[in-house]
Amino acid sequence: MHYFATTRSPTNIYSIIVNSCKNDAEKKLNRSLKILYLNKKIPSLNFFLYFIKTFLLCEIFFNKRFINLKYRDCSIGRHTLSTSWRDKRSYLNPFTLFYYKVKYFIISGSIIDTVYSNINKIDAAYVDHGVYLNGLIIQICANNNKLIYQNCYPRGLSIKDCRKNNKKIILEYEDLLILRKNEKKLSIKEKKNAKNKIKEVVNIPETIPWIKGVKFKKLKDKNLKNLKNLTHIVYAHSFADGQLVWGLDGFLNMREWIEFTLKKLDTGKNKVYVKAHPNFTLRGYFDEACAMDRHIFFLIKNKFRFSKRLVFEEEPIKNSSVL
């Protein structure tokens, strides 16, 4: 029996997505597939021995070492940390972070062992939210020559055919996500549409689904004066959403990156405009997450409160007002 694995039960809207991907896989493979819902199992004895080893070597206590941990050729440390920082309290309390690291480390081990126990009968898979723990499923399937479907930014609903992948090269999650230059040749019409879309997003950001509800404000007079000699603009993204999505770059998370960057720029004749993400002011469904993002942003602002080179903008301002 050949299977089409999925991280989502094919019900409601996912009935359309999962079954559409399954039908496409059957055409490409020229065989019938049965849906296999990936239920996590209890981690293996080998994983628990590996888990104990990380404690004895103190690797679980130091993030710079933990982030590089591999289990069965999977980036278990990176995906565990990415998921742990989804709760912004992990930025504020080391004990909260440690709790989530242990919790998601064990769940990650369960995911890896579960997928490997089924890998020989899986021909294709639909996986959602790969930036977090499910990225381990994508990594296993990619390195075992499977068809992989996912629905994520920036590709949307897409397929990656890894059947001809060189097994000597270990793929990471971002290898399936990155849009490479000249990957697709755009027509003149497509280029024009893309340019128009960029202009629309810059001038009318409310058209972006996750920005709807933001009440944008005009630049204050004092900020207009401060921007006259501007040398840099630093954008503060969410401190929880999509951490480490593009792989390891030397920083553990967004907060570490922005504090490092501001420290480097806070020299000489630089004039730096630090712009908060518009979502930091949203309320309603995103209330708790946005409030915590805003809180962390103000902690960073307070850290650089004596700087005369940095201008922090906590209000939602359109890019068209700055550029």
PDB file of C-alpha atoms in Angstrom, residues 57-59 62-69:
ATOM      1  CA  LEU A  57      26.500  17.474  28.125  1.00  0.00           C
ATOM      2  CA  CYS A  58      24.565  20.600  29.233  1.00  0.00           C
ATOM      3  CA  GLU A  59      23.599  21.297  25.628  1.00  0.00           C
ATOM      4  CA  PHE A  62      22.925  26.856  26.311  1.00  0.00           C
ATOM      5  CA  ASN A  63      20.899  28.114  23.346  1.00  0.00           C
ATOM      6  CA  LYS A  64      23.928  28.678  21.105  1.00  0.00           C
ATOM      7  CA  ARG A  65      24.697  24.961  21.374  1.00  0.00           C
ATOM      8  CA  PHE A  66      21.105  23.762  21.569  1.00  0.00           C
ATOM      9  CA  ILE A  67      20.127  25.424  18.279  1.00  0.00           C
ATOM     10  CA  ASN A  68      22.624  23.250  16.374  1.00  0.00           C
ATOM     11  CA  LEU A  69      21.437  19.920  17.786  1.00  0.00           C
TER      12      LEU A  69
END
